[in-house]
């Protein structure tokens, strides 16, 4: 039998991999906190807590 | 393009008009594909989480600034952002490479710190102290030659000039100094190794 010189990564990519809920919540909260204000063709970002 | 009630395009447009829940639906819909894509490149959960988060921060900022042109390609656009951020991650890491050990090879088998650890440094200083104390027990003439030779690193010619004895006498005193030291060490079973 031929030798295998390549080795697959032990932690194979699973189809079920999803980000943590904390990450999702952070993204949604960031979105709620971020507002873009336009003033004379200039856009300002404001991050409100 | 056919805009079904739940199409990405409709959700993006709703989000750009201020409907925050539309973003939640977009994230829920595509999180698995985007996250798996990132993970398949970086092979690290924490890094994948970071890149995923940065990807959506970029998406949110672009959408809120109204810079996104809807062409029915929301997911490919997000994937492109994720792809670029993965490249950024590797560029950044190449500047400061990280080495991870695995079962086949351990970097510490070839790299080692030659300096003594704290315990060995203490032992070394104790040994040196013991040797100094033993030298103090030697007769003065032998002690003088030994100190000049070992601690002051003088040649036997210099020692003979300084002490006013011949080189042979200095050599003999050195020889007896070492023999006497060995005798004392053997007699008292003193361990002088680190």
mmCIF file of C-alpha atoms in Angstrom:
data_model
loop_
_atom_site.group_PDB
_atom_site.id
_atom_site.type_symbol
_atom_site.label_atom_id
_atom_site.label_comp_id
_atom_site.label_asym_id
_atom_site.label_seq_id
_atom_site.Cartn_x
_atom_site.Cartn_y
_atom_site.Cartn_z
ATOM 1 C CA UNK A 1 0.000 0.000 0.000
ATOM 2 C CA UNK A 2 1.436 3.397 -0.878
ATOM 3 C CA UNK A 3 2.399 5.668 1.966
ATOM 4 C CA UNK A 4 0.254 8.690 2.574
ATOM 5 C CA UNK A 5 2.369 11.763 2.972
ATOM 6 C CA UNK A 6 -0.479 14.161 3.312
ATOM 7 C CA UNK A 7 -2.421 14.306 6.492
ATOM 8 C CA UNK A 8 -5.891 15.672 6.875
ATOM 9 C CA UNK A 9 -6.449 18.194 9.622
ATOM 10 C CA UNK A 10 -7.759 16.513 12.746
ATOM 11 C CA UNK A 11 -10.432 19.116 13.300
ATOM 12 C CA UNK A 12 -12.146 18.685 9.987
ATOM 13 C CA UNK A 13 -14.487 21.458 8.908
ATOM 14 C CA UNK A 14 -17.934 20.538 10.019
ATOM 15 C CA UNK A 15 -21.001 21.636 8.152
ATOM 16 C CA UNK A 16 -22.653 22.440 11.473
ATOM 17 C CA UNK A 17 -20.166 25.084 12.469
ATOM 18 C CA UNK A 18 -21.895 28.290 13.433
ATOM 19 C CA UNK A 19 -20.671 31.361 15.266
ATOM 20 C CA UNK A 20 -21.361 31.738 18.966
ATOM 21 C CA UNK A 21 -24.562 33.428 20.069
ATOM 22 C CA UNK A 22 -22.471 36.091 21.773
ATOM 23 C CA UNK A 23 -20.939 37.022 18.431
ATOM 24 C CA UNK A 24 -24.364 37.220 16.762
ATOM 25 C CA UNK A 25 -25.710 39.299 19.645
ATOM 26 C CA UNK A 26 -22.720 41.610 19.464
ATOM 27 C CA UNK A 27 -23.299 42.167 15.742
ATOM 28 C CA UNK A 28 -27.019 42.886 16.216
ATOM 29 C CA UNK A 29 -26.346 45.225 19.139
ATOM 30 C CA UNK A 30 -23.599 46.988 17.197
ATOM 31 C CA UNK A 31 -26.044 47.524 14.375
ATOM 32 C CA UNK A 32 -28.640 48.991 16.751
ATOM 33 C CA UNK A 33 -26.065 51.276 18.347
ATOM 34 C CA UNK A 34 -24.586 52.563 15.097
ATOM 35 C CA UNK A 35 -26.188 55.501 13.414
ATOM 36 C CA UNK A 36 -24.880 57.362 10.391
ATOM 37 C CA UNK A 37 -25.525 61.074 10.268
ATOM 38 C CA UNK A 38 -25.275 62.884 6.953
ATOM 39 C CA UNK A 39 -24.298 66.526 6.901
ATOM 40 C CA UNK A 40 -23.481 68.371 3.661
ATOM 41 C CA UNK A 41 -22.303 65.268 1.748
ATOM 42 C CA UNK A 42 -20.248 64.134 4.738
ATOM 43 C CA UNK A 43 -21.293 61.075 6.710
ATOM 44 C CA UNK A 44 -20.539 60.728 10.388
ATOM 45 C CA UNK A 45 -20.815 57.542 12.350
ATOM 46 C CA UNK A 46 -22.133 57.683 15.879
ATOM 47 C CA UNK A 47 -21.968 54.693 18.167
ATOM 48 C CA UNK A 48 -24.473 55.031 20.978
ATOM 49 C CA UNK A 49 -24.429 52.686 23.912
ATOM 50 C CA UNK B 1 -34.964 39.599 -10.046
ATOM 51 C CA UNK B 2 -37.946 38.025 -8.382
ATOM 52 C CA UNK B 3 -38.321 39.549 -4.923
ATOM 53 C CA UNK B 4 -40.052 36.985 -2.736
ATOM 54 C CA UNK B 5 -41.147 38.421 0.664
ATOM 55 C CA UNK B 6 -38.077 36.948 2.305
ATOM 56 C CA UNK B 7 -35.474 37.519 -0.377
ATOM 57 C CA UNK B 8 -32.100 38.883 0.642
ATOM 58 C CA UNK B 9 -32.664 41.951 -1.492
ATOM 59 C CA UNK B 10 -35.864 42.797 0.335
ATOM 60 C CA UNK B 11 -34.289 42.267 3.724
ATOM 61 C CA UNK B 12 -31.303 44.416 2.798
ATOM 62 C CA UNK B 13 -33.595 47.163 1.604
ATOM 63 C CA UNK B 14 -35.706 46.904 4.780
ATOM 64 C CA UNK B 15 -32.554 47.097 6.875
ATOM 65 C CA UNK B 16 -31.294 50.131 4.987
ATOM 66 C CA UNK B 17 -34.634 51.733 5.750
ATOM 67 C CA UNK B 18 -34.173 51.185 9.455
ATOM 68 C CA UNK B 19 -35.666 47.737 10.097
ATOM 69 C CA UNK B 20 -33.119 46.200 12.495
ATOM 70 C CA UNK B 21 -34.864 42.833 12.577
ATOM 71 C CA UNK B 22 -34.063 42.376 8.881
ATOM 72 C CA UNK B 23 -30.355 42.179 9.757
ATOM 73 C CA UNK B 24 -31.106 39.485 12.330
ATOM 74 C CA UNK B 25 -32.810 37.449 9.649
ATOM 75 C CA UNK B 26 -29.955 37.925 7.188
ATOM 76 C CA UNK B 27 -27.381 36.884 9.782
ATOM 77 C CA UNK B 28 -29.405 33.843 10.831
ATOM 78 C CA UNK B 29 -29.896 32.837 7.224
ATOM 79 C CA UNK B 30 -26.263 33.024 6.161
ATOM 80 C CA UNK B 31 -24.246 32.613 9.374
ATOM 81 C CA UNK B 32 -23.486 28.932 8.834
ATOM 82 C CA UNK B 33 -22.191 29.346 5.276
ATOM 83 C CA UNK B 34 -20.128 32.421 6.052
ATOM 84 C CA UNK B 35 -18.712 31.035 9.294
ATOM 85 C CA UNK B 36 -17.861 27.650 7.714
ATOM 86 C CA UNK B 37 -16.141 29.438 4.860
ATOM 87 C CA UNK B 38 -14.017 31.489 7.274
ATOM 88 C CA UNK B 39 -13.265 28.481 9.484
ATOM 89 C CA UNK B 40 -12.216 26.399 6.453
ATOM 90 C CA UNK B 41 -9.494 28.989 5.819
ATOM 91 C CA UNK B 42 -8.263 29.829 9.313
ATOM 92 C CA UNK B 43 -8.866 26.521 11.196
ATOM 93 C CA UNK B 44 -9.245 28.305 14.485
ATOM 94 C CA UNK B 45 -12.535 28.949 16.235
ATOM 95 C CA UNK B 46 -11.516 32.168 17.928
ATOM 96 C CA UNK B 47 -10.024 33.660 14.783
ATOM 97 C CA UNK B 48 -13.077 32.562 12.795
ATOM 98 C CA UNK B 49 -15.343 34.305 15.336
ATOM 99 C CA UNK B 50 -13.270 37.491 15.056
ATOM 100 C CA UNK B 51 -13.277 37.484 11.262
ATOM 101 C CA UNK B 52 -17.014 36.708 11.201
ATOM 102 C CA UNK B 53 -17.674 39.628 13.530
ATOM 103 C CA UNK B 54 -15.461 42.004 11.535
ATOM 104 C CA UNK B 55 -17.168 40.909 8.331
ATOM 105 C CA UNK B 56 -20.594 41.897 9.629
ATOM 106 C CA UNK B 57 -19.311 45.123 11.139
ATOM 107 C CA UNK B 58 -18.120 46.042 7.654
ATOM 108 C CA UNK B 59 -21.457 44.939 6.150
ATOM 109 C CA UNK B 60 -23.403 47.012 8.691
ATOM 110 C CA UNK B 61 -21.294 50.142 8.150
ATOM 111 C CA UNK B 62 -21.570 49.877 4.378
ATOM 112 C CA UNK B 63 -25.328 49.322 4.464
ATOM 113 C CA UNK B 64 -25.937 52.122 6.970
ATOM 114 C CA UNK B 65 -23.884 54.535 4.895
ATOM 115 C CA UNK B 66 -26.052 53.627 1.913
ATOM 116 C CA UNK B 67 -23.044 52.587 -0.128
ATOM 117 C CA UNK B 68 -24.361 49.153 -1.039
ATOM 118 C CA UNK B 69 -25.736 48.639 -4.527
ATOM 119 C CA UNK B 70 -28.342 45.946 -4.523
ATOM 120 C CA UNK B 71 -27.723 43.608 -7.420
ATOM 121 C CA UNK B 72 -29.219 40.509 -5.870
ATOM 122 C CA UNK B 73 -25.777 39.369 -4.734
ATOM 123 C CA UNK B 74 -25.830 39.921 -1.004
ATOM 124 C CA UNK B 75 -24.244 36.611 -0.006
ATOM 125 C CA UNK B 76 -21.411 36.710 -2.607
ATOM 126 C CA UNK B 77 -20.692 40.273 -1.475
ATOM 127 C CA UNK B 78 -20.477 39.246 2.197
ATOM 128 C CA UNK B 79 -18.336 36.239 1.261
ATOM 129 C CA UNK B 80 -15.949 38.556 -0.601
ATOM 130 C CA UNK B 81 -15.626 40.772 2.478
ATOM 131 C CA UNK B 82 -14.960 37.681 4.623
ATOM 132 C CA UNK B 83 -12.394 36.451 2.105
ATOM 133 C CA UNK B 84 -10.557 39.801 2.149
ATOM 134 C CA UNK B 85 -10.545 39.845 5.946
ATOM 135 C CA UNK B 86 -9.123 36.302 6.021
ATOM 136 C CA UNK B 87 -6.314 37.493 3.726
ATOM 137 C CA UNK B 88 -5.740 40.490 6.031
ATOM 138 C CA UNK B 89 -5.530 38.096 8.978
ATOM 139 C CA UNK B 90 -2.842 35.983 7.289
ATOM 140 C CA UNK B 91 -0.899 39.054 6.167
ATOM 141 C CA UNK B 92 -0.897 40.360 9.701
ATOM 142 C CA UNK B 93 0.209 36.984 11.063
ATOM 143 C CA UNK B 94 2.981 36.660 8.491
ATOM 144 C CA UNK B 95 4.533 39.789 9.872
ATOM 145 C CA UNK B 96 4.571 38.118 13.254
ATOM 146 C CA UNK B 97 4.571 34.360 12.578
ATOM 147 C CA UNK B 98 3.094 32.111 15.170
ATOM 148 C CA UNK B 99 4.369 28.580 15.631
ATOM 149 C CA UNK B 100 2.168 25.884 17.018
ATOM 150 C CA UNK B 101 3.597 22.595 18.229
ATOM 151 C CA UNK B 102 2.064 19.340 17.153
ATOM 152 C CA UNK B 103 2.672 15.663 17.947
ATOM 153 C CA UNK B 104 5.324 15.214 15.253
ATOM 154 C CA UNK B 105 7.501 18.173 16.009
ATOM 155 C CA UNK B 106 8.133 20.354 18.983
ATOM 156 C CA UNK B 107 9.996 23.593 18.422
ATOM 157 C CA UNK B 108 11.585 23.323 21.875
ATOM 158 C CA UNK B 109 13.443 20.194 20.754
ATOM 159 C CA UNK B 110 15.656 22.431 18.595
ATOM 160 C CA UNK B 111 15.370 25.723 20.441
ATOM 161 C CA UNK B 112 16.496 25.916 24.003
ATOM 162 C CA UNK B 113 17.395 28.502 26.521
ATOM 163 C CA UNK B 114 21.009 28.021 27.515
ATOM 164 C CA UNK B 115 20.816 30.156 30.627
ATOM 165 C CA UNK B 116 20.336 28.528 34.003
ATOM 166 C CA UNK B 117 16.990 28.523 35.687
ATOM 167 C CA UNK B 118 16.504 30.093 39.104
ATOM 168 C CA UNK B 119 17.167 26.843 40.994
ATOM 169 C CA UNK B 120 20.362 26.120 39.065
ATOM 170 C CA UNK B 121 21.544 29.701 39.489
ATOM 171 C CA UNK B 122 21.124 29.351 43.246
ATOM 172 C CA UNK B 123 22.970 26.031 43.252
ATOM 173 C CA UNK B 124 25.768 27.539 41.168
ATOM 174 C CA UNK B 125 26.224 30.460 43.552
ATOM 175 C CA UNK B 126 26.207 28.079 46.556
ATOM 176 C CA UNK B 127 28.825 25.874 44.911
ATOM 177 C CA UNK B 128 30.984 28.912 44.161
ATOM 178 C CA UNK B 129 30.683 30.047 47.771
ATOM 179 C CA UNK B 130 31.634 26.606 49.052
ATOM 180 C CA UNK B 131 34.694 26.567 46.806
ATOM 181 C CA UNK B 132 35.729 30.018 48.079
ATOM 182 C CA UNK B 133 35.397 28.839 51.677
ATOM 183 C CA UNK B 134 37.508 25.772 50.928
ATOM 184 C CA UNK B 135 40.189 27.939 49.309
ATOM 185 C CA UNK B 136 40.351 30.033 52.495
ATOM 186 C CA UNK B 137 41.374 26.885 54.385
ATOM 187 C CA UNK B 138 44.463 26.398 52.173
ATOM 188 C CA UNK B 139 47.950 27.470 53.343
ATOM 189 C CA UNK B 140 48.596 31.102 52.359
ATOM 190 C CA UNK B 141 51.238 30.411 49.699
ATOM 191 C CA UNK B 142 49.024 27.889 47.887
ATOM 192 C CA UNK B 143 45.947 30.077 48.257
ATOM 193 C CA UNK B 144 47.791 33.064 46.790
ATOM 194 C CA UNK B 145 48.870 31.156 43.653
ATOM 195 C CA UNK B 146 45.456 29.567 43.144
ATOM 196 C CA UNK B 147 43.597 32.885 43.461
ATOM 197 C CA UNK B 148 45.959 34.586 41.027
ATOM 198 C CA UNK B 149 45.694 31.774 38.504
ATOM 199 C CA UNK B 150 41.955 30.990 38.688
ATOM 200 C CA UNK B 151 40.264 34.232 39.777
ATOM 201 C CA UNK B 152 42.687 36.805 38.383
ATOM 202 C CA UNK B 153 43.503 34.712 35.304
ATOM 203 C CA UNK B 154 47.229 35.437 35.564
ATOM 204 C CA UNK B 155 49.870 33.325 33.829
ATOM 205 C CA UNK B 156 52.387 31.380 35.919
ATOM 206 C CA UNK B 157 55.090 33.751 34.628
ATOM 207 C CA UNK B 158 53.156 36.743 36.006
ATOM 208 C CA UNK B 159 52.503 34.885 39.259
ATOM 209 C CA UNK B 160 56.200 34.099 39.680
ATOM 210 C CA UNK B 161 57.103 37.734 39.031
ATOM 211 C CA UNK B 162 54.542 39.035 41.502
ATOM 212 C CA UNK B 163 55.250 36.558 44.303
ATOM 213 C CA UNK B 164 59.014 36.527 43.806
ATOM 214 C CA UNK B 165 59.261 32.744 43.422
ATOM 215 C CA UNK B 166 60.255 30.678 40.384
ATOM 216 C CA UNK B 167 57.699 29.465 37.861
ATOM 217 C CA UNK B 168 58.307 25.883 39.005
ATOM 218 C CA UNK B 169 57.577 26.791 42.618
ATOM 219 C CA UNK B 170 54.361 28.552 41.552
ATOM 220 C CA UNK B 171 53.382 25.468 39.519
ATOM 221 C CA UNK B 172 54.121 23.223 42.491
ATOM 222 C CA UNK B 173 52.065 25.409 44.851
ATOM 223 C CA UNK B 174 49.182 25.331 42.406
ATOM 224 C CA UNK B 175 49.455 21.536 42.191
ATOM 225 C CA UNK B 176 49.448 21.142 45.981
ATOM 226 C CA UNK B 177 46.558 23.615 46.284
ATOM 227 C CA UNK B 178 44.438 21.460 43.970
ATOM 228 C CA UNK B 179 45.494 18.215 45.688
ATOM 229 C CA UNK B 180 44.612 19.678 49.086
ATOM 230 C CA UNK B 181 41.264 20.942 47.853
ATOM 231 C CA UNK B 182 40.427 17.479 46.481
ATOM 232 C CA UNK B 183 41.451 15.901 49.771
ATOM 233 C CA UNK B 184 39.147 18.171 51.779
ATOM 234 C CA UNK B 185 36.288 17.644 49.331
ATOM 235 C CA UNK B 186 36.686 13.849 49.456
ATOM 236 C CA UNK B 187 37.088 13.802 53.224
ATOM 237 C CA UNK B 188 33.875 15.722 53.881
ATOM 238 C CA UNK B 189 31.930 14.281 50.950
ATOM 239 C CA UNK B 190 31.234 17.759 49.634
ATOM 240 C CA UNK B 191 29.161 17.791 46.442
ATOM 241 C CA UNK B 192 30.275 20.567 44.130
ATOM 242 C CA UNK B 193 28.163 19.891 41.066
ATOM 243 C CA UNK B 194 25.192 21.685 39.651
#
